[in-house]
Short mmCIF file of C-alpha atoms and ligand atoms in Angstrom, two decimals:
data_model
loop_
_atom_site.label_atom_id
_atom_site.label_comp_id
_atom_site.label_asym_id
_atom_site.label_seq_id
_atom_site.Cartn_x
_atom_site.Cartn_y
_atom_site.Cartn_z
CA MET A 1 125.58 147.34 121.42
CA LYS A 2 127.26 146.02 118.23
CA ILE A 3 124.97 143.79 116.05
CA LEU A 4 125.66 141.51 112.92
CA LEU A 5 122.85 141.13 110.47
CA LEU A 6 123.08 138.25 108.22
CA GLY A 7 121.99 138.19 104.25
CA SER A 8 121.55 140.39 101.42
CA GLY A 9 118.30 141.04 100.09
CA GLY A 10 115.48 143.65 100.32
CA ARG A 11 114.38 142.11 103.67
CA GLU A 12 117.93 142.67 105.19
CA HIS A 13 117.96 146.41 103.91
CA ALA A 14 114.55 146.82 105.73
CA LEU A 15 115.92 145.13 108.97
CA ALA A 16 118.86 147.06 108.52
CA TRP A 17 117.09 150.38 108.33
CA LYS A 18 114.95 149.45 111.45
CA ILE A 19 117.98 148.41 113.35
CA SER A 20 119.73 151.48 112.61
CA GLN A 21 117.26 153.57 113.97
CA SER A 22 117.82 152.22 117.29
CA GLU A 23 119.84 154.27 120.18
CA ASN A 24 120.85 150.91 121.34
CA CYS A 25 122.64 150.03 118.28
CA SER A 26 126.04 151.72 118.51
CA HIS A 27 127.42 149.77 115.33
CA LEU A 28 125.60 147.41 113.08
CA PHE A 29 127.57 145.19 110.42
CA ILE A 30 125.63 143.23 107.37
CA ALA A 31 127.43 140.19 106.12
CA PRO A 32 127.31 140.20 103.12
CA GLY A 33 124.64 143.02 103.00
CA ASN A 34 123.96 145.13 99.66
CA THR A 35 124.04 148.78 98.49
CA GLY A 36 121.11 149.70 100.78
CA THR A 37 122.17 148.04 103.85
CA ALA A 38 125.52 149.93 103.44
CA LEU A 39 123.34 153.22 104.04
CA CYS A 40 122.54 151.54 107.31
CA GLY A 41 125.72 150.31 108.44
CA THR A 42 129.14 148.60 107.49
CA ASN A 43 128.80 145.59 104.79
CA ILE A 44 131.34 142.95 105.29
CA ASP A 45 132.58 140.61 102.70
CA MET A 46 131.35 137.12 104.17
CA LYS A 47 128.57 134.91 103.17
CA ALA A 48 125.93 134.36 105.58
CA SER A 49 126.47 130.63 105.82
CA ASP A 50 130.26 130.74 106.33
CA PHE A 51 129.94 130.08 110.13
CA GLU A 52 133.64 129.96 110.95
CA PRO A 53 134.91 133.31 109.30
CA LEU A 54 131.86 135.01 110.84
CA TYR A 55 133.04 133.74 114.34
CA THR A 56 136.38 135.19 114.04
CA PHE A 57 134.85 138.57 112.93
CA VAL A 58 132.19 138.26 115.62
CA LYS A 59 135.15 137.70 118.40
CA ASN A 60 137.25 140.32 117.15
CA GLU A 61 134.52 143.06 116.84
CA GLN A 62 133.15 142.03 120.00
CA ILE A 63 129.48 141.48 118.70
CA ASP A 64 126.76 141.33 121.08
CA PHE A 65 124.34 139.46 118.80
CA ILE A 66 123.33 138.24 115.53
CA VAL A 67 120.04 138.47 113.38
CA CYS A 68 119.48 136.37 110.78
CA GLY A 69 117.28 137.38 107.80
CA PRO A 70 117.30 134.39 105.39
CA GLU A 71 116.46 130.63 105.84
CA ASP A 72 119.40 128.88 104.56
CA PRO A 73 122.09 129.62 107.33
CA LEU A 74 119.06 129.26 109.80
CA VAL A 75 118.40 125.54 108.26
CA GLU A 76 122.06 124.66 108.56
CA GLY A 77 122.16 125.66 112.28
CA VAL A 78 123.32 129.18 112.81
CA TYR A 79 121.79 129.55 115.94
CA ASP A 80 123.38 126.44 117.35
CA PHE A 81 126.70 127.14 116.14
CA PHE A 82 126.82 130.50 117.81
CA LYS A 83 125.02 129.21 121.01
CA GLU A 84 127.93 127.01 121.58
CA ARG A 85 129.90 129.98 121.33
CA ASN A 86 128.12 132.11 123.58
CA ILE A 87 126.56 134.53 120.87
CA PRO A 88 122.93 134.95 120.92
CA VAL A 89 121.22 134.63 117.52
CA VAL A 90 117.71 136.08 116.81
CA GLY A 91 116.48 132.93 115.10
CA PRO A 92 115.05 129.53 115.61
CA SER A 93 117.54 126.76 116.64
CA LYS A 94 118.26 124.07 113.71
CA ALA A 95 115.99 121.70 115.15
CA ALA A 96 113.18 124.27 114.99
CA ALA A 97 113.88 125.67 111.56
CA GLN A 98 112.57 122.29 110.18
CA LEU A 99 109.36 124.09 110.25
CA GLU A 100 110.48 125.65 107.09
CA GLY A 101 113.42 123.10 106.26
CA SER A 102 111.10 120.04 105.70
CA LYS A 103 107.41 120.13 104.35
CA ALA A 104 107.15 116.61 105.93
CA PHE A 105 108.40 117.65 109.56
CA SER A 106 106.06 120.77 109.34
CA LYS A 107 102.88 118.62 108.36
CA LYS A 108 103.93 116.04 111.12
CA PHE A 109 104.21 118.97 113.67
CA MET A 110 100.69 120.37 112.71
CA GLN A 111 99.33 116.94 112.90
CA ARG A 112 100.42 116.42 116.38
CA HIS A 113 99.38 119.48 117.63
CA HIS A 114 96.25 119.63 116.26
CA ILE A 115 96.92 122.96 114.28
CA PRO A 116 94.59 123.35 110.98
CA THR A 117 96.09 122.60 107.82
CA ALA A 118 95.34 120.85 104.25
CA ALA A 119 95.33 117.05 104.48
CA TYR A 120 98.49 115.52 103.01
CA LEU A 121 100.35 112.36 101.92
CA GLU A 122 104.43 111.73 102.45
CA VAL A 123 105.47 110.07 99.48
CA ASP A 124 109.33 109.09 98.50
CA ALA A 125 110.98 106.38 96.62
CA THR A 126 109.46 103.66 98.81
CA ASN A 127 106.23 104.67 98.45
CA ILE A 128 105.68 106.24 95.12
CA GLN A 129 103.08 103.86 93.82
CA GLU A 130 100.85 104.91 96.72
CA GLY A 131 101.35 108.50 95.80
CA ILE A 132 100.37 107.67 92.16
CA THR A 133 97.43 105.99 93.28
CA HIS A 134 96.52 108.74 95.78
CA ILE A 135 96.46 111.18 92.76
CA GLU A 136 94.48 108.57 90.58
CA ASN A 137 91.91 108.39 93.59
CA THR A 138 91.36 112.26 94.12
CA THR A 139 90.40 115.42 92.03
CA GLY A 140 92.76 118.18 91.07
CA PRO A 141 94.15 120.62 91.38
CA TYR A 142 97.22 118.71 92.62
CA VAL A 143 99.52 120.07 94.99
CA LEU A 144 102.92 118.73 94.87
CA LYS A 145 105.60 120.18 97.33
CA ALA A 146 109.30 119.43 97.61
CA ASP A 147 110.32 118.30 101.10
CA GLY A 148 113.32 120.46 101.57
CA LEU A 149 114.24 123.87 100.42
CA ALA A 150 114.11 124.83 96.95
CA ALA A 151 114.59 128.35 96.95
CA GLY A 152 111.00 129.02 96.79
CA LYS A 153 110.05 127.05 93.79
CA GLY A 154 109.31 123.67 95.18
CA VAL A 155 105.76 123.75 94.96
CA LEU A 156 103.69 122.83 92.07
CA ILE A 157 99.95 122.97 91.51
CA ILE A 158 98.79 120.97 88.70
CA ALA A 159 95.31 120.84 87.27
CA ASN A 160 95.65 117.74 85.02
CA ARG A 161 96.10 114.23 86.56
CA GLU A 162 98.44 112.63 84.08
CA GLU A 163 100.40 115.76 84.54
CA ALA A 164 100.43 115.60 88.31
CA LYS A 165 101.57 112.00 88.33
CA ALA A 166 104.39 112.67 85.80
CA ALA A 167 105.46 115.66 88.15
CA LEU A 168 105.56 113.33 91.20
CA ILE A 169 107.97 110.81 89.27
CA GLU A 170 110.03 113.54 88.07
CA MET A 171 110.52 115.22 91.60
CA ILE A 172 111.38 112.11 93.09
CA GLU A 173 112.92 109.85 90.71
CA GLN A 174 114.87 112.33 88.52
CA ASN A 175 115.51 114.97 90.99
CA LYS A 176 113.47 117.87 89.61
CA PHE A 177 114.52 119.90 92.64
CA GLY A 178 117.70 118.27 93.54
CA LYS A 179 117.74 116.63 96.83
CA ALA A 180 114.98 118.64 98.14
CA SER A 181 112.28 116.80 96.08
CA ALA A 182 113.54 113.25 97.08
CA ARG A 183 110.49 113.22 99.44
CA VAL A 184 107.44 114.81 98.36
CA VAL A 185 104.15 116.24 100.27
CA ILE A 186 101.02 116.14 98.21
CA GLU A 187 98.37 118.29 99.70
CA GLU A 188 94.68 118.62 99.27
CA PHE A 189 94.09 121.87 97.55
CA LEU A 190 92.73 124.72 99.42
CA ASP A 191 90.83 127.41 97.72
CA GLY A 192 90.53 130.64 99.67
CA ILE A 193 92.56 133.97 100.13
CA GLU A 194 95.85 133.91 101.73
CA PHE A 195 97.67 136.35 104.04
CA SER A 196 100.63 136.20 106.55
CA VAL A 197 100.94 136.66 110.00
CA PHE A 198 104.31 137.16 111.85
CA VAL A 199 105.31 136.46 115.23
CA LEU A 200 108.48 137.28 117.33
CA SER A 201 109.06 134.35 119.73
CA ASP A 202 111.60 134.20 122.63
CA SER A 203 110.61 130.45 123.15
CA ARG A 204 108.30 131.12 125.97
CA ASN A 205 106.45 134.20 124.89
CA TYR A 206 105.58 135.81 121.42
CA LEU A 207 104.50 139.22 120.42
CA ILE A 208 102.17 139.66 117.05
CA LEU A 209 103.52 141.69 114.62
CA PRO A 210 101.58 143.56 111.96
CA ASN A 211 100.06 141.17 109.31
CA ALA A 212 100.60 141.36 105.52
CA LYS A 213 99.77 139.99 102.27
CA ASP A 214 102.23 139.45 99.30
CA TYR A 215 101.60 139.11 95.72
CA LYS A 216 103.78 136.15 94.26
CA ARG A 217 102.50 136.34 90.54
CA ILE A 218 104.44 138.23 88.00
CA GLY A 219 101.34 139.59 86.30
CA GLU A 220 98.58 141.93 87.27
CA GLY A 221 95.47 140.07 88.47
CA ASP A 222 97.69 137.59 90.04
CA THR A 223 98.40 135.98 86.85
CA GLY A 224 101.65 134.36 85.19
CA LEU A 225 104.55 132.60 86.70
CA ASN A 226 105.28 132.78 90.50
CA THR A 227 108.15 134.84 91.72
CA GLY A 228 109.77 135.66 94.84
CA GLY A 229 107.18 138.38 95.50
CA MET A 230 105.98 141.21 93.55
CA GLY A 231 104.61 143.75 96.29
CA ALA A 232 103.17 143.39 99.69
CA ILE A 233 100.50 145.47 101.84
CA SER A 234 99.96 145.95 105.60
CA PRO A 235 97.47 145.78 107.05
CA VAL A 236 95.62 143.29 105.40
CA PRO A 237 91.77 144.65 105.18
CA PHE A 238 89.61 141.55 105.80
CA VAL A 239 91.88 140.31 108.74
CA ASP A 240 89.56 141.62 111.56
CA GLN A 241 89.65 141.14 115.24
CA ASN A 242 87.56 137.63 114.82
CA ILE A 243 90.13 136.32 112.48
CA MET A 244 93.28 137.36 114.75
CA GLN A 245 91.47 135.95 117.51
CA GLN A 246 91.11 132.60 115.70
CA VAL A 247 94.53 132.90 114.36
CA GLU A 248 96.12 133.19 117.78
CA GLU A 249 93.73 130.43 119.67
CA LYS A 250 94.06 127.72 116.77
CA ILE A 251 97.29 128.38 115.45
CA ILE A 252 99.81 130.78 116.98
CA ARG A 253 99.17 129.51 120.42
CA PRO A 254 99.21 125.75 119.76
CA THR A 255 102.46 126.45 117.65
CA ILE A 256 104.49 128.02 120.55
CA ASP A 257 103.01 125.42 123.10
CA GLY A 258 104.02 122.70 120.53
CA LEU A 259 107.43 123.72 120.08
CA GLN A 260 107.84 123.86 123.88
CA LYS A 261 106.16 120.24 124.27
CA ASP A 262 108.71 119.10 121.43
CA GLN A 263 111.67 120.97 123.45
CA LEU A 264 112.47 123.02 120.01
CA ILE A 265 114.03 126.26 121.25
CA TYR A 266 112.79 129.13 118.78
CA LYS A 267 113.97 132.71 119.37
CA GLY A 268 113.12 134.67 116.52
CA PHE A 269 110.69 135.31 113.77
CA ILE A 270 108.06 132.66 112.70
CA TYR A 271 106.35 133.41 109.43
CA PHE A 272 102.71 131.88 109.15
CA GLY A 273 101.66 131.47 105.58
CA LEU A 274 97.59 131.56 106.29
CA ILE A 275 94.61 130.81 104.10
CA LYS A 276 90.93 131.73 104.66
CA VAL A 277 88.88 128.85 103.57
CA GLY A 278 85.14 129.82 104.18
CA GLU A 279 85.22 131.21 107.90
CA THR A 280 88.30 128.55 108.77
CA ILE A 281 91.76 129.67 108.82
CA LYS A 282 94.35 127.05 108.04
CA VAL A 283 98.27 127.17 107.98
CA ILE A 284 99.57 126.77 104.08
CA GLU A 285 103.08 127.00 105.31
CA TYR A 286 105.80 128.00 108.29
CA ASN A 287 108.65 130.07 107.18
CA CYS A 288 111.51 130.07 109.87
CA ARG A 289 112.29 133.80 109.40
CA MET A 290 110.62 137.12 107.85
CA GLY A 291 109.09 137.16 104.44
CA ASP A 292 110.61 139.22 101.41
CA PRO A 293 108.85 141.86 100.36
CA GLU A 294 106.43 141.29 103.76
CA THR A 295 109.50 142.82 105.94
CA GLU A 296 109.61 145.90 103.67
CA VAL A 297 105.89 146.61 104.66
CA VAL A 298 105.97 145.47 108.36
CA MET A 299 109.08 146.86 109.71
CA PRO A 300 108.02 150.48 108.76
CA ARG A 301 104.67 150.10 110.82
CA ILE A 302 106.46 148.79 114.09
CA LYS A 303 107.03 151.65 116.17
CA ASN A 304 109.12 149.93 118.87
CA ASP A 305 112.70 150.04 119.33
CA ILE A 306 113.46 146.57 117.30
CA VAL A 307 116.72 146.46 119.27
CA ASP A 308 114.91 146.34 122.54
CA LEU A 309 112.71 143.53 121.29
CA PHE A 310 115.54 141.42 120.19
CA VAL A 311 117.46 141.78 123.30
CA ALA A 312 114.18 140.71 125.08
CA VAL A 313 114.17 137.78 122.71
CA ASN A 314 117.84 136.85 123.86
CA ASN A 315 116.69 137.47 127.56
CA GLU A 316 113.27 135.41 127.40
CA SER A 317 111.29 138.54 128.48
CA LEU A 318 109.21 139.04 125.52
CA LYS A 319 106.26 138.73 128.06
CA ASN A 320 107.03 142.33 129.42
CA LYS A 321 106.98 144.14 125.86
CA LYS A 322 103.96 145.24 123.46
CA ILE A 323 104.03 145.86 120.03
CA LEU A 324 103.10 149.45 118.83
CA GLU A 325 101.42 149.34 115.84
CA ASP A 326 101.58 152.21 113.41
CA GLU A 327 98.09 153.56 112.47
CA ARG A 328 99.20 154.13 109.20
CA ALA A 329 98.99 151.58 106.14
CA CYS A 330 101.99 150.65 104.32
CA CYS A 331 102.50 149.03 100.81
CA THR A 332 105.46 147.89 98.76
CA ILE A 333 106.03 147.57 94.92
CA VAL A 334 108.72 145.50 94.03
CA LEU A 335 110.65 146.86 90.78
CA ALA A 336 112.09 143.95 88.81
CA SER A 337 114.00 143.65 85.68
CA GLY A 338 112.36 142.95 82.67
CA GLY A 339 112.21 139.20 81.91
CA TYR A 340 112.02 138.28 85.41
CA PRO A 341 111.36 135.72 86.89
CA GLU A 342 112.69 133.89 83.72
CA GLU A 343 115.95 135.63 81.91
CA PHE A 344 116.73 138.84 82.43
CA GLU A 345 119.69 141.15 81.86
CA LYS A 346 121.89 143.01 84.87
CA GLY A 347 123.90 145.91 84.69
CA LYS A 348 120.99 148.34 83.75
CA LYS A 349 121.93 152.16 85.18
CA ILE A 350 119.32 153.05 87.62
CA THR A 351 118.02 156.91 88.14
CA GLY A 352 116.10 158.36 90.98
CA LEU A 353 116.72 156.05 93.78
CA GLU A 354 118.97 158.46 95.66
CA ILE A 355 116.39 161.02 96.66
CA GLN A 356 113.68 158.33 98.32
CA SER A 357 113.60 157.44 101.72
CA LEU A 358 111.67 154.34 101.96
CA VAL A 359 113.03 152.55 98.85
CA PHE A 360 114.71 149.32 99.88
CA HIS A 361 117.52 147.98 97.63
CA ALA A 362 117.78 143.99 96.58
CA GLY A 363 119.61 143.09 93.25
CA ILE A 364 121.37 146.37 92.87
CA LYS A 365 125.35 146.85 92.51
CA LYS A 366 127.20 150.09 92.87
CA ILE A 367 129.92 150.85 89.87
CA ASP A 368 131.86 154.13 90.80
CA GLU A 369 129.00 156.69 91.97
CA ASP A 370 126.27 154.70 89.75
CA TYR A 371 123.59 152.09 90.86
CA VAL A 372 123.17 149.48 88.29
CA THR A 373 120.47 146.53 88.29
CA ASN A 374 122.10 143.23 89.64
CA GLY A 375 119.15 140.88 89.90
CA GLY A 376 115.70 139.74 89.13
CA ARG A 377 113.96 141.93 92.03
CA VAL A 378 115.90 145.08 91.93
CA ALA A 379 114.18 147.55 94.52
CA MET A 380 111.11 147.47 96.86
CA VAL A 381 109.45 151.14 97.12
CA SER A 382 107.69 151.22 100.11
CA ALA A 383 105.14 154.31 101.22
CA TYR A 384 102.46 154.95 104.14
CA GLY A 385 99.22 156.05 103.64
CA LYS A 386 95.98 156.44 105.92
CA ASN A 387 94.67 153.51 104.01
CA ILE A 388 96.20 151.04 101.67
CA GLN A 389 94.71 152.87 98.59
CA GLU A 390 96.67 155.94 99.61
CA ALA A 391 99.80 153.99 100.09
CA LEU A 392 99.73 152.24 97.17
CA GLN A 393 99.35 155.65 95.09
CA MET A 394 102.25 157.02 97.04
CA ALA A 395 104.27 153.95 96.24
CA ASN A 396 103.31 153.96 92.67
CA GLN A 397 104.15 157.86 92.42
CA THR A 398 107.36 156.99 93.86
CA ALA A 399 108.10 154.02 91.49
CA SER A 400 107.66 156.08 88.35
CA THR A 401 110.40 158.57 89.58
CA ILE A 402 113.00 155.66 89.26
CA SER A 403 113.81 154.29 86.23
CA PHE A 404 116.26 151.81 84.30
CA ASP A 405 116.33 150.09 81.08
CA GLY A 406 113.46 147.33 81.03
CA ILE A 407 112.03 147.93 84.76
CA TYR A 408 108.82 146.22 85.32
CA TYR A 409 106.54 146.32 88.26
CA ARG A 410 102.85 145.47 88.92
CA LYS A 411 100.65 148.72 89.21
CA ASP A 412 97.61 146.51 90.71
CA ILE A 413 99.31 145.50 94.20
CA GLY A 414 96.24 145.66 96.27
CA TRP A 415 93.84 145.25 93.31
CA GLU A 416 91.39 143.32 95.27
CA PHE A 417 90.88 145.62 98.13
CA GLU A 418 89.77 148.79 95.90
P1 AMP B 501 104.46 127.06 100.18
O1 AMP B 501 105.72 127.46 99.54
O2 AMP B 501 103.85 126.15 100.83
O3 AMP B 501 104.00 128.36 100.68
O4 AMP B 501 103.52 127.38 98.80
C1 AMP B 501 103.69 128.31 97.77
C2 AMP B 501 102.14 128.59 97.62
O5 AMP B 501 101.43 127.72 96.67
C3 AMP B 501 101.45 129.11 98.67
O6 AMP B 501 101.77 130.52 98.66
C4 AMP B 501 100.17 128.83 97.90
O7 AMP B 501 99.52 130.11 96.99
C5 AMP B 501 100.16 127.92 96.93
N1 AMP B 501 99.75 126.32 97.88
C6 AMP B 501 100.63 125.91 98.85
N2 AMP B 501 100.06 124.86 99.36
C7 AMP B 501 98.76 125.04 98.75
C8 AMP B 501 97.39 124.06 99.02
N3 AMP B 501 97.34 123.24 99.89
N4 AMP B 501 96.39 124.57 98.27
C9 AMP B 501 96.34 125.75 97.54
N5 AMP B 501 97.46 126.43 97.32
C10 AMP B 501 98.36 126.11 97.89
N1 LIG B 502 107.03 136.52 100.30
C1 LIG B 502 107.21 135.14 100.50
C2 LIG B 502 108.33 134.84 101.43
O1 LIG B 502 109.17 135.64 101.78
O2 LIG B 502 108.48 133.67 101.45
#
C-alpha cells in the first residue's frame, strides 16, 4: 500500500518510523516531512493544508490512504475533502475535529453527553460583562481559554482577579490570540495530576493505546513558561486498572457514543487530556490527533503493525483488533534550542545524531551533509527501559552524546515518579 503522511514534526517522524516498519507499506510519502521522515520514506515539498496540490499528487501516485499528523488540516476539513474524492484519511471529519478546534464546542459536547469536565462559562463580545462579573464573584486561579486554535498558546491561568479581568478584555476586544480569542471559555480551575489517554476510533469501535504523560514547562520541577512539550513518559505509573476502567466507562465510551449520537464521523486518533482530581478523572481537553512529544513514546510501545490498524479504521473493522502493548516503559527527552520558548537562534550544527536509533527529528535542516538546528524543539530522544527510571536513564545517556551550540533539555522528566 502507498501511504501519504501529513505533517513535519517529531510526531510525524515517530509515525513515519512506525508506518515504515509495516510489511503492508510499499511506499511512504510525507508532506512536507522533515530530515527524520526522509529516513523513513520520501518527503514531498507540499504543505499539509494545500489540499488541491496534494490531491493531484495522490491521484498521480495512486496513494491508498492518508494519515494526518497535525490538527490544522483536520480542523480545515482534510478528511471531508478527500472523502468526497474517495481517498480515506485517518483523522476525524471537519465537524468532529471541532472537539479540538473550538473549546466552546467541546465543552457543550461534554455537557450534552455527561462527560466529567470543569464547570465553565462561554463569553464573547455580546456578554463580556457577564464574564467580568463571573470573575468578580469567583476565586482564582482563573482559567481563560481562547475558543479557537492558537498553536497551543491559547490557555491562560491567572492567579490575580484584576489581571484576569484585563486578560479577558484583551482576548475578546483586542484579539490577543487573533480570531481564536473572539470567544473565550472561562473554566473552573482543577487542581490535580494530568495524564493523557489515546484512542484510535473507526467511528463505531475504538482501541485504547498506551497512556502517557507529557511535561509542558520549560524548567526543571515543572517551572517557567509553557512549551509544546519538553518530554513524555509511558506508561504513567499511577494510572492503574481502576483508573483506566473509570476513564473508559465515564469518558471514552460516552465520547464515542456521543460522536455517534451527534453523527460526527471520527476515524482517527482521539487525544484525551485528563486530570485526576481526588479520585475523579475529568477531561481537560480533547485533541483530534496524537500528541507531540507523546507520540514519540506511544508509537514505540505499540507492537501491532500500525498500517493494519489504519486499514481497520478505514474499513470500520477495529473491533477485530487488539492493541499489543510493549511491556517495556518508554520515555522521551526533548532537545531544545537555547532560549526556547522565547527567542532562539537557528543554524547550529548538530553532532551525534546519526548513530542513534530512537531519536526523532523535529526542528532540523540538512545543509550538505550537516544537520543544523531549525526550530525551538530540535529533536526528541526516546528510549526503552524495564521501568520509567531505566528508560529515562537511557534517554539521558543518549541525549548527552548529541550536541549543538546552546542545547537545552530537562534532565528531570518523570521527576515525580522517582
Ligand atoms: P488545554 O490547551 O486546554 O489542554 O490547556 C493547556 C494546559 O492548561 C493544560 O494541560 C493544563 O495544564 C492547564 N489547564 C487547562 N484547563 C485547566 C483547568 N480547568 N484547570 C487547571 N489547569 C488547566
Ligand atoms: N503535548 C501536547 C500536545 O500535543 O498537545
